[in-house]
Each structure stands twice: as structure tokens, then as C-alpha cells.
Amino acid sequence: QDQFLLAAATIKTTLPRRHYCCGLEEIMAEWLDSVKSVKGILLDVCGVLYDCGGDGIVIPGSVEAVTRIKKSGLKLRFCTNESQATRKKFITKLNRMGYDISAEEIFAPGPAVCQILKERGLRPHLLVHDGLLPEFEQIDQSNPNCVVIGDAADNFSYENLNNAFRHLIEMEKPVLISLGKGRYYKERNGLNLDVGVYMKALEYACDIQGEVVGKPAKAFFMAALADMGVEPHEALMIGDDIVNDVGGAQQCGMKALQVRTGKYRPCDECHPEVKADGYVNNLAEAVTLILEHLNN
């Protein structure tokens, strides 16, 4: 009984406030039920493994946490909306930080959108970060019939946005594809506007609905699950974005935890539409809880 109470007290700190009124047994049953069925884990990257900006700053305990997941036998994939670098350079960056991660484990919007462009015969006008341009070297960009935008950072000038607008507005059937739908992300100098803001501006200007490649699109999550051979109810998403990580995963039928690192803000726990299945201080704490209850 003492062990039960101790475990429940630990878990209580990770659950959203809406659960605090629940009985102890109810809290334990809900969390344990979701953990004991877990066969695979999806991890966000920026804000979970490291804080963005420059070469990135590793979040304490996250390197060891990833290693523990892999040694546990759980399947693992990384779902990121990173669109400031090619997947190859992104993986090199993660490896330099100490993470043992391969290309096959990373699901990023750059390679995904290139596959879509080829399959649909689309020729993009690109408004993306310079670091992502090499990803599109094999893509025909002549006479564009769509616009692709990513986290272009300083390339989001009025001139460049207006140029993207002009391409779209002149198309008979305008196609706008956005690499993610984030509102903002965190760097060392504070919060920065993300690609979703500019996507909305172009949607409004052209009176169209853009397509999202990346989180929170269902197809993006489902591709990662299919690669693991895991059903949604057997997977757990861990991220710092209440809408794109948590909300996107839950819409696919997964359970989702939000870490209190990265872009997390206390008001996320009172979000009017999305409620995480649990809140943890960081990835290391999440992995400890998951592995403890899987082994019980």
C-alpha cells in the first residue's frame, strides 16, 4: 500500500489540473492503463531533446532518456517540424549533441514534402530557410504550380511573402503547402514566430486552405506509427507543443504527454481545447515513469 501511495503521489504531479479532483485509484488506473499498453513512443525534438537556437542546448537528462527507451525494447521514432536544415544536417547536429539517432528514425517535413511533390507532379515556388534548400535539389522548380513555405526565419520578408502571394493568386488552382503549422517556437533569445503565422496570412490573402505536411497533420503521425508497426492506442507522444504535439497525436487516437520544457507555458495546462493526458517536468521524468510502470 505504501508503494501504491508513493507511485500515485508521483504521478499526480504529472497529470493535468483537471484530474486533481479525481480519486487516487482513478488517477492510478487511468495512467497505468495507458502505459501498460504502450509499444512505441513518438518524441518531438526541439524543446524535448534540446532547446533551439545556434547549435542547440541539450536539455539535461534527455540524452540518457533516449538511450533508456531504446534499451527497453520500446519502439521509438522522432517526429519533428524542423525545417531550417536538411535531415542529414539535422541528424549530424543531434549526433554531435550525444544522441544516437539515425535517419530512419527521424520523420521531418522536408523529405515528406519532396515525396508529395514528386507524386503529384507539383513544381514549387519555395519560401523556406536557406538551410533547407538542398533538400529540393532534385525537385523541378520551373514554372511553379504550388507554393511551399517552411520556417524561413529572416527570409520571411515583406518582399518574399508578397512574391509567394503573387504566385498563388495567379494560379488557376492555387496550392499552398506549409511545413508544419506552429504558432511560435522557443530559442535562447525568447519566443519566435513560426511558419503557421505566415501560412494563415497567405490563406487569408488568397482565400484558400493550405495543406500541412508535418505536425499536427494526421498523415504525418500515422506514417511514423506505420513505420513502427504500432497502432495509435499502443503509442505515446511526448512533446512541448500543446496543440501540434499533444492535440495532433490525440486526434489520431494516441495518448500524449506535454513536457514542461521548450515552448511550454503554464497556461498550456488550461488550454480551452486540448488537454494532455499528463504533464511531466522533462523527458527524463517521463521515461522514468513509463519504464517503472511497464515493469510492474
Short mmCIF file of C-alpha atoms in Angstrom, two decimals:
data_model
loop_
_atom_site.label_atom_id
_atom_site.label_comp_id
_atom_site.label_asym_id
_atom_site.label_seq_id
_atom_site.Cartn_x
_atom_site.Cartn_y
_atom_site.Cartn_z
CA GLN A 1 0.00 0.00 0.00
CA ASP A 2 2.84 2.42 0.81
CA GLN A 3 4.36 1.73 -2.61
CA PHE A 4 0.99 2.34 -4.25
CA LEU A 5 0.56 5.68 -2.48
CA LEU A 6 4.10 6.77 -3.33
CA ALA A 7 3.63 5.96 -7.02
CA ALA A 8 0.29 7.73 -7.11
CA ALA A 9 1.74 10.83 -5.47
CA THR A 10 4.50 10.93 -8.08
CA ILE A 11 2.04 10.52 -10.93
CA LYS A 12 -0.28 13.18 -9.56
CA THR A 13 2.35 15.84 -10.22
CA THR A 14 2.40 14.83 -13.90
CA LEU A 15 -1.34 14.96 -14.51
CA PRO A 16 -3.29 17.99 -15.71
CA ARG A 17 -5.15 20.03 -13.14
CA ARG A 18 -8.49 18.74 -14.33
CA HIS A 19 -7.55 15.36 -12.81
CA TYR A 20 -6.71 16.62 -9.33
CA CYS A 21 -10.31 16.22 -8.16
CA CYS A 22 -10.26 12.54 -9.12
CA GLY A 23 -9.80 9.79 -6.54
CA LEU A 24 -6.37 8.26 -6.08
CA GLU A 25 -7.41 4.92 -7.57
CA GLU A 26 -8.91 6.63 -10.62
CA ILE A 27 -5.68 8.55 -11.27
CA MET A 28 -3.62 5.39 -10.98
CA ALA A 29 -5.94 3.33 -13.19
CA GLU A 30 -6.06 5.92 -15.97
CA TRP A 31 -2.31 6.41 -16.18
CA LEU A 32 -1.35 2.77 -15.74
CA ASP A 33 -3.87 1.62 -18.33
CA SER A 34 -2.31 3.87 -20.95
CA VAL A 35 1.29 2.99 -20.07
CA LYS A 36 0.88 -0.79 -19.92
CA SER A 37 -0.40 -0.89 -23.49
CA VAL A 38 2.45 1.20 -24.89
CA LYS A 39 4.63 -0.48 -27.53
CA GLY A 40 6.05 2.61 -29.21
CA ILE A 41 6.95 6.19 -28.36
CA LEU A 42 6.99 9.26 -30.58
CA LEU A 43 9.20 12.12 -29.44
CA ASP A 44 9.24 15.73 -30.51
CA VAL A 45 12.80 17.03 -30.86
CA CYS A 46 13.21 20.78 -30.35
CA GLY A 47 12.02 21.62 -26.85
CA VAL A 48 12.21 17.98 -25.73
CA LEU A 49 15.73 16.85 -26.63
CA TYR A 50 17.28 20.30 -26.82
CA ASP A 51 16.44 23.99 -26.71
CA CYS A 52 16.58 25.68 -30.12
CA GLY A 53 18.98 28.38 -31.18
CA GLY A 54 22.50 28.16 -32.58
CA ASP A 55 23.91 24.68 -32.13
CA GLY A 56 21.20 23.92 -29.57
CA ILE A 57 21.43 23.31 -25.84
CA VAL A 58 20.80 19.76 -24.64
CA ILE A 59 18.03 19.52 -22.07
CA PRO A 60 19.51 17.77 -19.01
CA GLY A 61 18.73 14.06 -18.83
CA SER A 62 17.33 13.79 -22.35
CA VAL A 63 20.30 12.01 -23.94
CA GLU A 64 20.16 9.34 -21.25
CA ALA A 65 16.37 9.14 -21.55
CA VAL A 66 16.55 8.35 -25.27
CA THR A 67 19.13 5.64 -24.54
CA ARG A 68 16.87 4.13 -21.87
CA ILE A 69 13.91 3.97 -24.26
CA LYS A 70 15.98 2.16 -26.87
CA LYS A 71 17.36 -0.33 -24.35
CA SER A 72 13.86 -1.03 -23.01
CA GLY A 73 12.71 -2.64 -26.24
CA LEU A 74 10.07 0.01 -26.90
CA LYS A 75 9.95 1.20 -30.48
CA LEU A 76 10.95 4.82 -30.97
CA ARG A 77 10.58 7.46 -33.67
CA PHE A 78 11.18 11.20 -33.68
CA CYS A 79 8.53 13.50 -35.18
CA THR A 80 9.81 17.00 -35.82
CA ASN A 81 8.68 20.07 -37.75
CA GLU A 82 12.31 21.13 -38.15
CA SER A 83 12.57 22.94 -41.49
CA GLN A 84 15.70 25.05 -41.16
CA ALA A 85 18.08 22.28 -42.20
CA THR A 86 18.16 19.13 -44.30
CA ARG A 87 17.51 15.89 -42.49
CA LYS A 88 21.16 14.92 -42.97
CA LYS A 89 22.46 18.08 -41.29
CA PHE A 90 19.79 17.82 -38.60
CA ILE A 91 20.88 14.30 -37.68
CA THR A 92 24.53 15.39 -37.63
CA LYS A 93 23.56 18.12 -35.18
CA LEU A 94 21.74 15.63 -32.92
CA ASN A 95 24.63 13.16 -33.05
CA ARG A 96 27.04 15.94 -32.08
CA MET A 97 24.90 16.58 -29.01
CA GLY A 98 25.31 12.95 -27.98
CA TYR A 99 22.10 11.44 -29.37
CA ASP A 100 22.33 8.05 -31.09
CA ILE A 101 19.71 8.72 -33.78
CA SER A 102 19.67 7.53 -37.39
CA ALA A 103 17.97 8.93 -40.49
CA GLU A 104 15.43 6.11 -40.49
CA GLU A 105 14.16 7.18 -37.05
CA ILE A 106 13.51 10.82 -37.98
CA PHE A 107 10.24 11.98 -39.54
CA ALA A 108 10.65 15.53 -40.81
CA PRO A 109 8.50 17.58 -43.22
CA GLY A 110 11.29 18.33 -45.73
CA PRO A 111 11.74 14.80 -47.12
CA ALA A 112 8.00 14.18 -46.77
CA VAL A 113 7.00 17.17 -48.90
CA CYS A 114 9.55 16.27 -51.58
CA GLN A 115 7.89 12.87 -51.92
CA ILE A 116 4.48 14.53 -52.19
CA LEU A 117 5.69 16.98 -54.84
CA LYS A 118 7.02 14.12 -56.96
CA GLU A 119 3.88 12.01 -56.59
CA ARG A 120 1.56 14.88 -57.52
CA GLY A 121 3.68 16.46 -60.22
CA LEU A 122 3.94 19.74 -58.31
CA ARG A 123 6.62 22.32 -59.04
CA PRO A 124 7.14 24.55 -56.02
CA HIS A 125 7.91 28.18 -55.51
CA LEU A 126 9.92 27.91 -52.29
CA LEU A 127 9.79 30.22 -49.31
CA VAL A 128 11.97 28.25 -46.92
CA HIS A 129 15.14 28.63 -44.88
CA ASP A 130 18.38 28.64 -46.88
CA GLY A 131 19.49 25.61 -44.88
CA LEU A 132 16.63 23.52 -46.26
CA LEU A 133 17.15 24.35 -49.96
CA PRO A 134 19.46 21.36 -50.67
CA GLU A 135 16.53 19.07 -49.80
CA PHE A 136 14.82 20.27 -53.01
CA GLU A 137 17.76 19.90 -55.41
CA GLN A 138 16.08 17.02 -57.26
CA ILE A 139 12.71 18.79 -57.48
CA ASP A 140 11.63 20.62 -60.65
CA GLN A 141 11.02 24.23 -59.68
CA SER A 142 10.37 25.69 -63.15
CA ASN A 143 7.03 27.37 -63.84
CA PRO A 144 5.70 26.82 -60.28
CA ASN A 145 2.21 25.42 -59.76
CA CYS A 146 2.32 25.48 -55.95
CA VAL A 147 3.95 27.35 -53.08
CA VAL A 148 5.84 25.60 -50.28
CA ILE A 149 6.66 27.50 -47.11
CA GLY A 150 8.69 26.42 -44.11
CA ASP A 151 10.31 28.09 -41.12
CA ALA A 152 12.12 30.62 -43.28
CA ALA A 153 13.17 32.84 -40.34
CA ASP A 154 14.71 36.03 -41.75
CA ASN A 155 13.59 35.05 -45.26
CA PHE A 156 10.05 35.95 -44.19
CA SER A 157 10.46 39.49 -45.50
CA TYR A 158 7.59 41.51 -46.97
CA GLU A 159 9.12 41.13 -50.42
CA ASN A 160 9.37 37.34 -50.17
CA LEU A 161 5.90 36.94 -48.70
CA ASN A 162 4.41 39.18 -51.33
CA ASN A 163 6.19 37.19 -54.04
CA ALA A 164 4.68 33.97 -52.67
CA PHE A 165 1.27 35.67 -52.60
CA ARG A 166 1.59 36.74 -56.24
CA HIS A 167 2.45 33.22 -57.34
CA LEU A 168 -0.58 31.82 -55.52
CA ILE A 169 -3.08 34.44 -56.58
CA GLU A 170 -2.17 33.94 -60.25
CA MET A 171 -2.66 30.16 -60.16
CA GLU A 172 -5.90 28.75 -61.55
CA LYS A 173 -5.95 26.23 -58.72
CA PRO A 174 -3.61 27.59 -56.04
CA VAL A 175 -1.85 25.04 -53.86
CA LEU A 176 -0.20 26.18 -50.63
CA ILE A 177 1.81 23.63 -48.64
CA SER A 178 3.17 24.51 -45.21
CA LEU A 179 5.89 22.52 -43.43
CA GLY A 180 4.15 22.47 -40.08
CA LYS A 181 1.58 24.76 -38.55
CA GLY A 182 3.30 26.05 -35.41
CA ARG A 183 2.47 29.45 -33.98
CA TYR A 184 5.82 30.01 -32.30
CA TYR A 185 8.91 28.22 -31.05
CA LYS A 186 11.48 28.99 -28.40
CA GLU A 187 15.09 29.98 -28.95
CA ARG A 188 17.63 31.28 -26.47
CA ASN A 189 16.56 34.87 -27.14
CA GLY A 190 12.88 34.10 -26.48
CA LEU A 191 9.81 33.05 -28.46
CA ASN A 192 9.84 33.45 -32.25
CA LEU A 193 7.01 33.37 -34.77
CA ASP A 194 6.69 30.04 -36.59
CA VAL A 195 5.53 29.11 -40.08
CA GLY A 196 1.86 28.74 -39.16
CA VAL A 197 1.51 32.51 -38.78
CA TYR A 198 2.67 33.10 -42.36
CA MET A 199 0.58 30.23 -43.66
CA LYS A 200 -2.51 31.89 -42.20
CA ALA A 201 -1.57 35.21 -43.80
CA LEU A 202 -1.33 33.64 -47.27
CA GLU A 203 -4.55 31.68 -46.72
CA TYR A 204 -6.37 34.88 -45.83
CA ALA A 205 -4.89 36.89 -48.69
CA CYS A 206 -5.70 34.24 -51.32
CA ASP A 207 -8.92 32.92 -49.75
CA ILE A 208 -7.62 29.34 -49.82
CA GLN A 209 -6.99 26.48 -47.43
CA GLY A 210 -3.37 25.42 -47.13
CA GLU A 211 -2.13 21.86 -46.71
CA VAL A 212 0.09 20.92 -43.77
CA VAL A 213 2.97 18.48 -44.09
CA GLY A 214 4.22 17.82 -40.58
CA LYS A 215 2.56 18.09 -37.20
CA PRO A 216 -0.36 18.28 -36.45
CA ALA A 217 -1.39 16.57 -39.73
CA LYS A 218 -2.79 13.10 -39.09
CA ALA A 219 -0.96 11.59 -42.06
CA PHE A 220 2.38 12.66 -40.59
CA PHE A 221 1.76 10.89 -37.27
CA MET A 222 0.27 7.84 -38.96
CA ALA A 223 3.34 7.46 -41.20
CA ALA A 224 5.57 7.26 -38.11
CA LEU A 225 3.25 4.75 -36.44
CA ALA A 226 3.12 2.61 -39.56
CA ASP A 227 6.91 2.61 -39.71
CA MET A 228 7.00 1.24 -36.16
CA GLY A 229 4.20 -1.24 -36.83
CA VAL A 230 2.27 0.19 -33.88
CA GLU A 231 -1.41 1.10 -33.61
CA PRO A 232 -2.39 4.54 -32.23
CA HIS A 233 -3.69 3.13 -28.95
CA GLU A 234 -0.32 1.41 -28.46
CA ALA A 235 1.69 4.62 -28.84
CA LEU A 236 2.54 7.59 -26.66
CA MET A 237 3.53 11.03 -27.95
CA ILE A 238 5.76 13.29 -25.86
CA GLY A 239 6.18 16.92 -26.88
CA ASP A 240 6.31 20.53 -25.72
CA ASP A 241 3.59 21.91 -28.03
CA ILE A 242 0.09 21.54 -26.58
CA VAL A 243 -1.64 21.91 -29.96
CA ASN A 244 0.66 20.39 -32.57
CA ASP A 245 2.27 17.63 -30.49
CA VAL A 246 -0.40 16.77 -27.94
CA GLY A 247 -3.53 17.73 -29.85
CA GLY A 248 -2.31 16.28 -33.13
CA ALA A 249 -1.43 12.95 -31.53
CA GLN A 250 -4.70 12.72 -29.63
CA GLN A 251 -6.68 13.27 -32.82
CA CYS A 252 -5.01 10.13 -34.16
CA GLY A 253 -6.06 8.10 -31.12
CA MET A 254 -2.78 8.29 -29.20
CA LYS A 255 -2.15 9.29 -25.62
CA ALA A 256 0.08 12.34 -25.28
CA LEU A 257 2.23 13.94 -22.59
CA GLN A 258 3.43 17.52 -22.52
CA VAL A 259 6.86 18.31 -21.11
CA ARG A 260 7.42 21.50 -19.14
CA THR A 261 10.44 22.37 -21.27
CA GLY A 262 10.89 24.15 -24.60
CA LYS A 263 7.95 26.34 -25.57
CA TYR A 264 5.77 25.07 -22.70
CA ARG A 265 3.94 27.78 -20.76
CA PRO A 266 1.88 27.26 -17.59
CA CYS A 267 -1.26 28.44 -19.40
CA ASP A 268 -0.98 25.34 -21.64
CA GLU A 269 -2.40 23.30 -18.76
CA CYS A 270 -5.58 25.36 -19.00
CA HIS A 271 -5.86 25.26 -22.80
CA PRO A 272 -9.53 25.62 -23.79
CA GLU A 273 -9.47 22.85 -26.41
CA VAL A 274 -6.54 20.49 -25.79
CA LYS A 275 -5.85 18.67 -22.52
CA ALA A 276 -2.77 16.50 -22.31
CA ASP A 277 -3.11 13.04 -20.77
CA GLY A 278 -0.28 14.01 -18.45
CA TYR A 279 2.30 16.70 -17.77
CA VAL A 280 5.92 15.97 -16.86
CA ASN A 281 8.79 18.25 -15.97
CA ASN A 282 11.03 16.87 -18.70
CA LEU A 283 11.68 13.83 -20.89
CA ALA A 284 13.82 12.14 -18.25
CA GLU A 285 10.93 12.18 -15.78
CA ALA A 286 8.52 10.86 -18.41
CA VAL A 287 10.78 7.95 -19.30
CA THR A 288 11.32 7.04 -15.64
CA LEU A 289 7.56 6.87 -15.04
CA ILE A 290 6.90 4.91 -18.23
CA LEU A 291 9.58 2.29 -17.64
CA GLU A 292 8.74 1.88 -13.94
CA HIS A 293 5.10 1.09 -14.70
CA LEU A 294 5.87 -1.08 -17.72
CA ASN A 295 8.00 -3.28 -15.47
CA ASN A 296 5.40 -3.56 -12.67
#
